[in-house]
Coordinates of C-alpha atoms in Angstrom, one line a residue:
Chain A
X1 CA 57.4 -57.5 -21.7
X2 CA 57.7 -55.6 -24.7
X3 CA 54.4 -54.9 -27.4
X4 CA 55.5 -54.9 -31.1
X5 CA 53.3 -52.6 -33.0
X6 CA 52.0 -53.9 -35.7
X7 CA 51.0 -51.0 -38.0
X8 CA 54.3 -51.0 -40.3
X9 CA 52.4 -54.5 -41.4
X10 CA 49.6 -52.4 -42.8
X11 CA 51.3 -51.1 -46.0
X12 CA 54.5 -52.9 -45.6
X13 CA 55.7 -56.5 -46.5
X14 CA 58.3 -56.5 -43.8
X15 CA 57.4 -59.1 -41.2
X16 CA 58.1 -58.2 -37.6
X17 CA 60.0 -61.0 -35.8
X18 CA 57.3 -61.6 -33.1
X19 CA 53.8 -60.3 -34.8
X20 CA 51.6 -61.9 -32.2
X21 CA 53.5 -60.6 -28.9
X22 CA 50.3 -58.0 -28.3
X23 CA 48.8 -61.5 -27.1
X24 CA 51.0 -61.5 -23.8
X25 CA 48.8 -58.1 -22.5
X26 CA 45.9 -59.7 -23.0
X27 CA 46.7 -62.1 -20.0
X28 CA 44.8 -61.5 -16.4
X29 CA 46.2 -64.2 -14.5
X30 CA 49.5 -63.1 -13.3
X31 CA 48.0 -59.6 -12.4
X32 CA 45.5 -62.1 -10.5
X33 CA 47.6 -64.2 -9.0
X34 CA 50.3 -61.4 -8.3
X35 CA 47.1 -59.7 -6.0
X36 CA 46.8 -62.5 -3.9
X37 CA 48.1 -61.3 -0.1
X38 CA 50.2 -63.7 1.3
X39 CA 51.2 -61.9 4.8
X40 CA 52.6 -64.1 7.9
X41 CA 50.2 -65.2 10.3
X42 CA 50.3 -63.4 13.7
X43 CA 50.2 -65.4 16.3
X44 CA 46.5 -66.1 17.6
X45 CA 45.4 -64.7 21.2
X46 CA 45.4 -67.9 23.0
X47 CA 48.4 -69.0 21.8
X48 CA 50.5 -66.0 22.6
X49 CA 48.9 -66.9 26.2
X50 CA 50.2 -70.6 25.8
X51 CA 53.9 -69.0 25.5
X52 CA 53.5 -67.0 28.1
X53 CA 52.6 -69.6 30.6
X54 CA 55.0 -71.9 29.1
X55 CA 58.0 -69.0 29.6
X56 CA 56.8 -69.0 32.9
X57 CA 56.8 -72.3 33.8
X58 CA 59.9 -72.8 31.9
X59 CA 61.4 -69.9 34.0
X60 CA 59.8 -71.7 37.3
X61 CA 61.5 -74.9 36.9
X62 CA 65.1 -73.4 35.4
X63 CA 65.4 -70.3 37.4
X64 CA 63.4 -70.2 40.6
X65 CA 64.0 -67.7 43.0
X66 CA 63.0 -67.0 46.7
X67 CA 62.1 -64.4 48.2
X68 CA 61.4 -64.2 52.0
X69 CA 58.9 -62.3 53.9
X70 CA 58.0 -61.9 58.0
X71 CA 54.3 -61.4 59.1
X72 CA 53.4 -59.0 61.4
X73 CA 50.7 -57.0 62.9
X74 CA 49.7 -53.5 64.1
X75 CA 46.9 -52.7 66.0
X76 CA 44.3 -54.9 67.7
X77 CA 43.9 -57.9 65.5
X78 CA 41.1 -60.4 66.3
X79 CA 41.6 -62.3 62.9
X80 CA 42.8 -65.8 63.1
X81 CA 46.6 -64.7 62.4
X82 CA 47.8 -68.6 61.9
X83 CA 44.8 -68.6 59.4
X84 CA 46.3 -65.1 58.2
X85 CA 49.9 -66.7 57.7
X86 CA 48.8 -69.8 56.2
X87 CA 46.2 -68.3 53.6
X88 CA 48.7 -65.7 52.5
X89 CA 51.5 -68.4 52.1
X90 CA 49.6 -70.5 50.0
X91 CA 48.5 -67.6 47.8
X92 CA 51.7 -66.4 47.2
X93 CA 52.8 -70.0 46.0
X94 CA 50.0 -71.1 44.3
X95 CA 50.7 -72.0 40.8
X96 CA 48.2 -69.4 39.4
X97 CA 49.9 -66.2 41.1
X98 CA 53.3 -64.4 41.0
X99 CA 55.2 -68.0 41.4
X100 CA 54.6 -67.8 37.7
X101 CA 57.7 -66.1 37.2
X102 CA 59.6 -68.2 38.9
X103 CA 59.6 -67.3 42.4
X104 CA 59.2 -69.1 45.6
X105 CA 58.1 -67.2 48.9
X106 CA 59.6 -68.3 51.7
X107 CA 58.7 -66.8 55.1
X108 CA 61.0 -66.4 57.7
X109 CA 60.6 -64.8 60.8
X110 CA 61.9 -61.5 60.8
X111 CA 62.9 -59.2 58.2
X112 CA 62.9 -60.6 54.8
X113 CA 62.3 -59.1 51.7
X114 CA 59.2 -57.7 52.7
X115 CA 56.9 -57.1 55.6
X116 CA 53.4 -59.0 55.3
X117 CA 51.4 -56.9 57.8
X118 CA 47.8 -57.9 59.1
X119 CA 46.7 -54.3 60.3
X120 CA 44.1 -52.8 62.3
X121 CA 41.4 -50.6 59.4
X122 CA 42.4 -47.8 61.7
X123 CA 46.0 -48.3 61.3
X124 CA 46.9 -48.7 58.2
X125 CA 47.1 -44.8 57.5
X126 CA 49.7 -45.1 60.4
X127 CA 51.6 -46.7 57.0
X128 CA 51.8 -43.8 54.8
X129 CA 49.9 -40.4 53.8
X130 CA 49.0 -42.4 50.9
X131 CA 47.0 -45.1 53.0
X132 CA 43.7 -45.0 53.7
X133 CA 41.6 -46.9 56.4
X134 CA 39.0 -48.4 54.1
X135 CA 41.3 -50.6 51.9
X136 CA 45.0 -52.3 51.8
X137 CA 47.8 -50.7 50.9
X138 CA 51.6 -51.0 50.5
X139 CA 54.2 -48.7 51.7
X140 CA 58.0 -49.2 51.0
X141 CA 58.7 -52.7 52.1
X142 CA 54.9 -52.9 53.7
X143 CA 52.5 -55.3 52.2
X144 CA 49.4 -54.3 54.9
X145 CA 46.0 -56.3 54.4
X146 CA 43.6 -54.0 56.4
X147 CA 41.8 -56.4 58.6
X148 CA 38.4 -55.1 57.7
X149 CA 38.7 -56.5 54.3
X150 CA 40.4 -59.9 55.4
X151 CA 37.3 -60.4 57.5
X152 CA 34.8 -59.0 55.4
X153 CA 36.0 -58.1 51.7
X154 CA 34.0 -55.2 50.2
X155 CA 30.1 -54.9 49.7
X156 CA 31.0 -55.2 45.3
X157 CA 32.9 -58.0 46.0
X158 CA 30.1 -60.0 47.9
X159 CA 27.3 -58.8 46.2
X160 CA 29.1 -59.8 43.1
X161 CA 29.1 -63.5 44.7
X162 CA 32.5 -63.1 44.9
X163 CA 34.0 -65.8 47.9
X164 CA 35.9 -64.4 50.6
X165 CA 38.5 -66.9 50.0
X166 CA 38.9 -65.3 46.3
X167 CA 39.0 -61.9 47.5
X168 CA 41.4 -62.9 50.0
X169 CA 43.7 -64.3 47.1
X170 CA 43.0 -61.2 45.3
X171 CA 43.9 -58.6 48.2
X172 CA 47.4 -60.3 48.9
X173 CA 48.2 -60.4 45.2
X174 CA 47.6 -57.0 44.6
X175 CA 49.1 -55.3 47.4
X176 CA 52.4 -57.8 46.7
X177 CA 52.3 -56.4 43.1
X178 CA 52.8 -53.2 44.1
X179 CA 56.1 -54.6 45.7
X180 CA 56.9 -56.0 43.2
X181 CA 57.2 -52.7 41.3
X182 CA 53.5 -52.9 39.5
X183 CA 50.9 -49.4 39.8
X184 CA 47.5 -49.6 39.0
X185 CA 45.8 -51.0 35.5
X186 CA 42.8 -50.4 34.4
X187 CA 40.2 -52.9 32.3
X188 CA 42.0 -54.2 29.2
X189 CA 37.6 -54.6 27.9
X190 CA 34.6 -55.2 28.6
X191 CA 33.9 -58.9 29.8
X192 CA 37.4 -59.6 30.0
X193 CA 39.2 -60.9 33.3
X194 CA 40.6 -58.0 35.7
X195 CA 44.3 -57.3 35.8
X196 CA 45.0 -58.5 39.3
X197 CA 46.9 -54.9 39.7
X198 CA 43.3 -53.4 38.6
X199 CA 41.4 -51.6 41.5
X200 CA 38.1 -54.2 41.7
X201 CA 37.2 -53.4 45.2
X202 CA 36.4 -49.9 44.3
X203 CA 35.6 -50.5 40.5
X204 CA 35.5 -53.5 37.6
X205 CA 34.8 -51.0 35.0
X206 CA 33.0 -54.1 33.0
X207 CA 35.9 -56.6 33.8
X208 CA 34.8 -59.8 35.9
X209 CA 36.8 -60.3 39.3
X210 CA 39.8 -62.4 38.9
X211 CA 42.1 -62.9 41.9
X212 CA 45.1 -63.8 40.2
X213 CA 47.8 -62.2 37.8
X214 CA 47.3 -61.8 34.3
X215 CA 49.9 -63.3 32.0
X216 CA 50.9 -59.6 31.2
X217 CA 51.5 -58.9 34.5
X218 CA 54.5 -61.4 34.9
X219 CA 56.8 -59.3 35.3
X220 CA 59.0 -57.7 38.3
X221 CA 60.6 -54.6 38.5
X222 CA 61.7 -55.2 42.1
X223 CA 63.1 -58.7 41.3
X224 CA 64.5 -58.0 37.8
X225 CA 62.2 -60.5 36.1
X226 CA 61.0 -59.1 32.4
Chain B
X780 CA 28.9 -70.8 -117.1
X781 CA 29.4 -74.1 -115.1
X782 CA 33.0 -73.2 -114.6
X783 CA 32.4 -70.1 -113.0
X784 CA 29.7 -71.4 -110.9
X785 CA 32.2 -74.1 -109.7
X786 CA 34.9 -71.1 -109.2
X787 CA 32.2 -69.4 -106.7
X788 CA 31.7 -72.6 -105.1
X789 CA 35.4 -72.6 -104.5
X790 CA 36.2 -69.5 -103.1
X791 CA 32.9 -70.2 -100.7
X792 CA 34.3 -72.9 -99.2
X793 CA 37.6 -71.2 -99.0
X794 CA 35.9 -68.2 -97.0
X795 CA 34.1 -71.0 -94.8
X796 CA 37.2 -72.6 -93.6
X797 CA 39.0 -69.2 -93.3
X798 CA 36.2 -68.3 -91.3
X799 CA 36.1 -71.3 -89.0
X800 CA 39.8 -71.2 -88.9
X801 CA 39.4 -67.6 -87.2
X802 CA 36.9 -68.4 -85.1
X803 CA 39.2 -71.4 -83.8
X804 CA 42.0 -69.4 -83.3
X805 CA 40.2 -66.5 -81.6
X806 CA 38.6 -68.7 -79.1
X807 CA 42.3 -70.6 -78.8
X808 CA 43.8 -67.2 -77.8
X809 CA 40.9 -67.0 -75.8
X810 CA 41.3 -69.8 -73.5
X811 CA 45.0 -69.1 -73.4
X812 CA 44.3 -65.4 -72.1
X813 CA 41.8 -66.6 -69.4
X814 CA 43.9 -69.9 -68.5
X815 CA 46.9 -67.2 -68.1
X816 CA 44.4 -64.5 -65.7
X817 CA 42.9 -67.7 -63.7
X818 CA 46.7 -69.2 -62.5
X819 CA 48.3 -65.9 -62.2
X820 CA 45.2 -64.7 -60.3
X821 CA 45.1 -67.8 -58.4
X822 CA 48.8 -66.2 -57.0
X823 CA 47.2 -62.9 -56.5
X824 CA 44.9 -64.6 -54.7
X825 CA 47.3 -65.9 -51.9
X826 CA 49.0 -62.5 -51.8
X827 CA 45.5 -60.5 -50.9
X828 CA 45.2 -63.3 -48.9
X829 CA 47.8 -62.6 -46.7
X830 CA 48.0 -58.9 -46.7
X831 CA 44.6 -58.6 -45.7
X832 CA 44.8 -61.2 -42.7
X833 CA 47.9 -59.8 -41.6
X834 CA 46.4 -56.2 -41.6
X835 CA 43.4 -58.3 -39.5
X836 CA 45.8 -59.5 -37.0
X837 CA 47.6 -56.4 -36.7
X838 CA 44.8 -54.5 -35.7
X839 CA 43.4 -56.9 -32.8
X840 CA 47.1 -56.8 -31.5
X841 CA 47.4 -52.9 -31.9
X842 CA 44.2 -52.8 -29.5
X843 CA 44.6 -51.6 -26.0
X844 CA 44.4 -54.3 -23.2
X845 CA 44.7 -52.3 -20.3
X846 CA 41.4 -52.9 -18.0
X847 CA 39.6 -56.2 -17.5
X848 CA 36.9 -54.9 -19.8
X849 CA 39.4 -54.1 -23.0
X850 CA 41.2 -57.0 -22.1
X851 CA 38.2 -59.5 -22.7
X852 CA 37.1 -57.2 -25.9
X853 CA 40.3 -57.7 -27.0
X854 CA 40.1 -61.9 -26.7
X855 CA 36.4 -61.5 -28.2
X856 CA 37.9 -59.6 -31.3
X857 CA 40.8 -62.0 -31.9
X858 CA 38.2 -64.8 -31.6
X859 CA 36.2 -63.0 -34.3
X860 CA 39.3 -62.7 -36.5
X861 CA 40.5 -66.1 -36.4
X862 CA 36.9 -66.8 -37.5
X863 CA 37.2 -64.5 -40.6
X864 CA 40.4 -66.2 -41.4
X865 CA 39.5 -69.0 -41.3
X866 CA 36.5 -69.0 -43.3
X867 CA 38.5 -67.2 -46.3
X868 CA 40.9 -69.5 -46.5
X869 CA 38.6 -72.1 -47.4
X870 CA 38.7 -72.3 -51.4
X871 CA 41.8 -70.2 -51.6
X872 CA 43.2 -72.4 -53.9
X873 CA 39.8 -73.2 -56.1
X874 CA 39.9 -72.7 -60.0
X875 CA 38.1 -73.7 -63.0
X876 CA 37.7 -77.1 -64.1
X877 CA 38.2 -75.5 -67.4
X878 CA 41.5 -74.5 -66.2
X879 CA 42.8 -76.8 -64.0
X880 CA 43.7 -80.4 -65.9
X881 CA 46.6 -77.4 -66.5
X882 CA 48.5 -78.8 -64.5
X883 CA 49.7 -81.1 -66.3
X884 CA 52.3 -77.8 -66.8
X885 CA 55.0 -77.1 -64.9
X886 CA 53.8 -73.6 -64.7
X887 CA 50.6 -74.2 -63.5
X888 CA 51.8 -77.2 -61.4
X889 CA 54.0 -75.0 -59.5
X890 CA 51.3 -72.4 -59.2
X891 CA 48.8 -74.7 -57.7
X892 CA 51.7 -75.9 -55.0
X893 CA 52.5 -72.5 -54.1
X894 CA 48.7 -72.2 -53.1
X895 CA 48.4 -75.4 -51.8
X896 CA 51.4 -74.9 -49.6
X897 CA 50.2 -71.4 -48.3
X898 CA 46.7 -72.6 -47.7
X899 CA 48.6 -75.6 -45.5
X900 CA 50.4 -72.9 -43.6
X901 CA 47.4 -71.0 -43.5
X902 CA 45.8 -74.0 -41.7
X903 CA 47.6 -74.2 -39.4
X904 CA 48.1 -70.6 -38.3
X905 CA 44.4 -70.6 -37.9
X906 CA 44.7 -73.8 -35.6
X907 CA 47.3 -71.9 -33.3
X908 CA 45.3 -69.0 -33.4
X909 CA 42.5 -71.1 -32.5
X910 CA 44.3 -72.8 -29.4
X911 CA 45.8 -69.0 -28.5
X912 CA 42.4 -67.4 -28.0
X913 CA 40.8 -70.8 -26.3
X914 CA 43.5 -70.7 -23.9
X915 CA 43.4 -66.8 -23.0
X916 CA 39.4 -67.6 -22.6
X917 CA 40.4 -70.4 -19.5
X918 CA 42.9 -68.2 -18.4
X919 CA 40.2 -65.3 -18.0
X920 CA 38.1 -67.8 -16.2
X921 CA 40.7 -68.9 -13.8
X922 CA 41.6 -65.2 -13.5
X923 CA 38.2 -64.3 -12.1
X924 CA 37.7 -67.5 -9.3
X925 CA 41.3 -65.7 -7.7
X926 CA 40.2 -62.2 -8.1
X927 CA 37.8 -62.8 -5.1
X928 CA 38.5 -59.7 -2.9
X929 CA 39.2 -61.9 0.3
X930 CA 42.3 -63.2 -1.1
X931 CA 43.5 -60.3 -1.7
X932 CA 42.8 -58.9 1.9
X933 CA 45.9 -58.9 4.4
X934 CA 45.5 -62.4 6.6
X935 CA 48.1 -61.9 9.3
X936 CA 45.1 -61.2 12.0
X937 CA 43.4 -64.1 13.2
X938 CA 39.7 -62.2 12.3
X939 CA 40.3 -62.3 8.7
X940 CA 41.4 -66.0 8.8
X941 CA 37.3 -67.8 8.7
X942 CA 36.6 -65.3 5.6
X943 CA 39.8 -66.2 3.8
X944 CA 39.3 -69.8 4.2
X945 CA 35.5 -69.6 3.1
X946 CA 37.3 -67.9 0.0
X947 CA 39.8 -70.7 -1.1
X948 CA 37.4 -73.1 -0.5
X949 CA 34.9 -71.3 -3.1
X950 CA 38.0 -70.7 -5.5
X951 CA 38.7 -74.7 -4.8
X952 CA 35.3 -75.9 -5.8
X953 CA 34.8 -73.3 -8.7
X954 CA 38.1 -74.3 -10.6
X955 CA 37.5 -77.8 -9.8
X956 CA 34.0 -77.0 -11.7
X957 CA 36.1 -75.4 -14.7
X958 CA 35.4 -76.9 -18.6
X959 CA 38.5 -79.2 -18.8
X960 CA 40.1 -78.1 -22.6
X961 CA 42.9 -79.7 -23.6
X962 CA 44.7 -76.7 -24.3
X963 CA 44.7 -75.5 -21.1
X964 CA 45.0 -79.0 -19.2
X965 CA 48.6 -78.1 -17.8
X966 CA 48.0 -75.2 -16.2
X967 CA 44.5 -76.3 -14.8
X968 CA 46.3 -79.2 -13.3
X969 CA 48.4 -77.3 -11.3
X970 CA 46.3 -74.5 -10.4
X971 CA 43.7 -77.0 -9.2
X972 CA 46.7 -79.0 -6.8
X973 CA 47.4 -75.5 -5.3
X974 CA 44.2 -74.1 -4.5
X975 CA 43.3 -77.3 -3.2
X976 CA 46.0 -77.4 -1.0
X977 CA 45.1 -74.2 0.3
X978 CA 41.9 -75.4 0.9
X979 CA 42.9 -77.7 2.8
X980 CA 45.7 -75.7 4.6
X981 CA 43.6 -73.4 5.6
X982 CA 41.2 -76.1 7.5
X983 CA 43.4 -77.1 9.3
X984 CA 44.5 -74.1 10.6
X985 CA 41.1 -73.5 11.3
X986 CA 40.7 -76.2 13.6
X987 CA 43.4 -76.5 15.2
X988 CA 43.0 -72.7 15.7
X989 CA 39.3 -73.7 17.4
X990 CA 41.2 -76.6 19.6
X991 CA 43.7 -73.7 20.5
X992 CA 45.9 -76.9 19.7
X993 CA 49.2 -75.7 19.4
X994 CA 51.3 -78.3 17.5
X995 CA 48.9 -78.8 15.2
X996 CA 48.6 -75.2 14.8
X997 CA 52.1 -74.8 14.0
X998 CA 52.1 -78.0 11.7
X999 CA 49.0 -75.9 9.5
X1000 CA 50.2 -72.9 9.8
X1001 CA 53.7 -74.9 8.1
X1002 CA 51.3 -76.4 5.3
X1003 CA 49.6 -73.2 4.5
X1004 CA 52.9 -70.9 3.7
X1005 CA 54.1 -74.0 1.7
X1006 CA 50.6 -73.8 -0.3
X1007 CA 50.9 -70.1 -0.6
X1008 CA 54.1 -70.7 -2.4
X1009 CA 52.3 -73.0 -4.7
X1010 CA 50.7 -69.8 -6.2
X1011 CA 54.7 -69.0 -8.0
X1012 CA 54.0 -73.0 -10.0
X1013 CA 50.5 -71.5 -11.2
X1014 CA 51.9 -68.8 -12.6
X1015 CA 55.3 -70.3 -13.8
X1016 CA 53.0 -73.2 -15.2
X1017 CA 50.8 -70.5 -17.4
X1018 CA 54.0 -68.8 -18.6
X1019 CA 55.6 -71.5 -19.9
X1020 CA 52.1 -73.2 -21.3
X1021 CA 51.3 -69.3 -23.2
X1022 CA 54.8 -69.1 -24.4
X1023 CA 54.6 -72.2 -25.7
X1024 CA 51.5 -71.6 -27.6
X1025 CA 52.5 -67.8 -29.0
X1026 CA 56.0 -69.0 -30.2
X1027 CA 54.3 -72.0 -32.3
X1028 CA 52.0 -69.2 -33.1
X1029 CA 54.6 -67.0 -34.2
X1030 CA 56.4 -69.5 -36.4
X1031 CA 53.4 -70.4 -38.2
X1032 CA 52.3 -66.6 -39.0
X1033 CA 55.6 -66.6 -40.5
X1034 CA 55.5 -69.5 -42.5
X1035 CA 52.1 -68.4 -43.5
X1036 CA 52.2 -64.7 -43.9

């Protein structure tokens, strides 16, 4: 807004047309007001989690898709391998793991989309160069629990109290992630739950043991699920 | 002998009344000449009058307003000034009771009018000057409850969302606490809906961001850009309210000065 100087008034008789428009710089409330930050909200943690899950589930019921899998063994196995079957099935479907996105895994006896394979500790560097005999692994279309662990988990894992149940759902979810096109993570912080793609048998790195996948983790590579 | 004493007598008397005669006439003239200096000065008067408040007002509006600090020196001033006006135009139009059952004159009739009517206008210039600088004062005040820094801090993280609610709710009770003045009633009004509503907006996002409740989120989160946009009536409000004020303002300085 313009200022009309008032110093012709002084000596002169002329009268400007607004003489008291100085007034309008005096003001502090629109420069006050104008200040105030009015950004868009982000959406809060625990909501963005809420959409997640609700994508998910939304994908479950829309778009579900199988995928099969065989069992198998190599080695000498002495663990129950009924128990083995069973356990692993109902890990894969639970309603806390991968079936998040939307799939269903169905065994079938031979072939499949992938080879569930309860293996001897010794044998599971038969696998791959990149297996060792101390933990699971997966190679190509290979998702091998080492027996060792399936029995026993690791020594961090119990003396963390963890269940061997847990550790159990952990181990299959992990190894299956791979398939499913996932590497490793590390801790997202301190106190928070594991990534189930995160290495907790060897190290939590200050995250507490969680057996199943993060909602950032919902995703496939192998299956073409974003 | 007698006769010229009688002569002597005469002439005395003659000299008296001469004399008195003078006397009369001089102090006549007299009263004439000051009766003349009292009305015309009377005019005069007005006209210092109203060069020397116009040179006032000039001056307080000539002053820079550009920080807080010269902004509220400049209010102080004006106040001040308005003050001074107002205390010289009482008896601007005063004269001598010698002087003034003049006019019964059309001269000094329309004189006195002219002074009258300029001390009327003068009035009420002071009045609108008076409701200009009481309004800039609540203005200033309701300035300073929003120029709390945690309004003016970005919000979009959910971190900075318990200190910007503590802040409207602060800015909420300290404009409801505001010395109502009539002058400023309109503008208080509305500012006092708004930043109530964001109050209020804001504790409701709050809680529903504590229940992680997500349809109520959404339903406060809703409410609280609506209040935001409330902050636009404050300030349309105070334009239209100032405006108001300086155009009356300006209308009287012209029909005063």
């Amino acid at each position: 807004m313009g200022v009309i100087s008032l110093q012709n008034l002084v000596s002169a008789t002329a009268k400007p047309a607004e003489p008291l428009s100085g007034l309008f710089e005096i003001r502090s409330l629109p420069m006050a007001l104008t200040a105030i930050k009015q950004s868009s909200l982000q959406a809060p943690a625990w909501l963005k989690a809420q959409d997640a899950a609700a994508a998910a589930a939304a994908r479950t019921v829309t778009d579900t898709r199988t995928v099969t899998y065989s069992v198998t063994t190599r080695g000498t196995v002495t663990a129950d391998l009924a128990e083995f079957r069973a356990q692993a099935y109902q890990t894969l479907n639970d309603g806390r793991g991968w079936a998040r996105m939307g799939v269903a895994f169905q065994e079938v006896a031979s072939g499949g989309d992938f080879t569930l394979v309860l293996s001897e500790a010794s044998q599971v560097p038969s696998f791959s160069p990149g297996c060792g005999a101390e933990y699971s692994c997966r190679a190509g279309r290979y998702v091998i629990i080492n027996q060792d662990r399936w029995l026993g988990a690791t020594p961090s894992w119990n003396s963390a109290g963890g269940s061997l149940r847990d550790y159990r759902h952990m181990v299959v979810n992990h190894e299956t992630g791979h398939w499913l096109g996932h590497d490793h993570l590390s801790c997202g912080g301190a106190g928070q739950a594991a990534p189930v793609m995160q290495q907790q048998s060897i190290d939590l790195q200050g995250c507490g043991f969680n057996a199943w996948p993060l909602a950032s983790e919902l995703w496939s590579s192998q299956l073409g699920i974003r | 002998m007698k006769k010229l004493k009688d002569m002597l007598h005469h002439r005395r008397r003659v000299w008296m009344i001469a004399g008195a005669g003078t006397v009369l006439l001089s102090l006549l003239f007299g009263y004439i000449g000051y009766s003349v200096y009292s009305w015309q000065g009377l005019g005069q008067q007005g006209s210092e009058w109203q060069k020397a408040t116009r040179n006032e007002l000039s001056t307080v509006m000539s002053m820079k307003a550009g920080t807080a600090a010269e902004k509220s020196a400049k209010i102080t001033q004006l106040h001040e000034v308005v003050a001074g006006i107002r205390q010289s135009n009482e008896g601007l139009c005063d004269i001598s009771m010698t002087v003034s059952w003049q006019t019964a004159f059309k001269s000094a009739k329309q004189a006195q009018d002219k002074c009258q009517k300029l001390a009327h206008e003068s009035n009420r210039l002071v009045v609108s000057l008076d409701r200009l600088v009481k309004y800039l004062e609540n203005e200033a005040s309701l300035a300073r409850i929003l120029e709390n820094p945690s309004l003016k801090t970005d919000v979009s993280d959910e971190k900075a969302w318990e200190a910007s609610s503590k802040a409207w709710h602060e800015a909420a009770i300290a404009v409801k606490a505001m010395k109502k003045d009539t002058v400023f009633t309109a503008t208080q009004k509305v500012a006092l809906a708004v930043v109530d509503e964001l109050d209020g907006a804001w504790q409701q996002l709050l809680t529903a961001h504590a229940a992680q409740k997500k349809t109520e989120f959404a339903s406060a989160q809703g409410r609280l850009e609506k209040a935001y946009g409330g902050l636009g009536t404050i300030n349309d409000t105070n334009d239209h309210e100032f405006r108001t004020l300086v155009t009356e303002a300006n209308a009287r300085y012209a029909a005063a000065l």
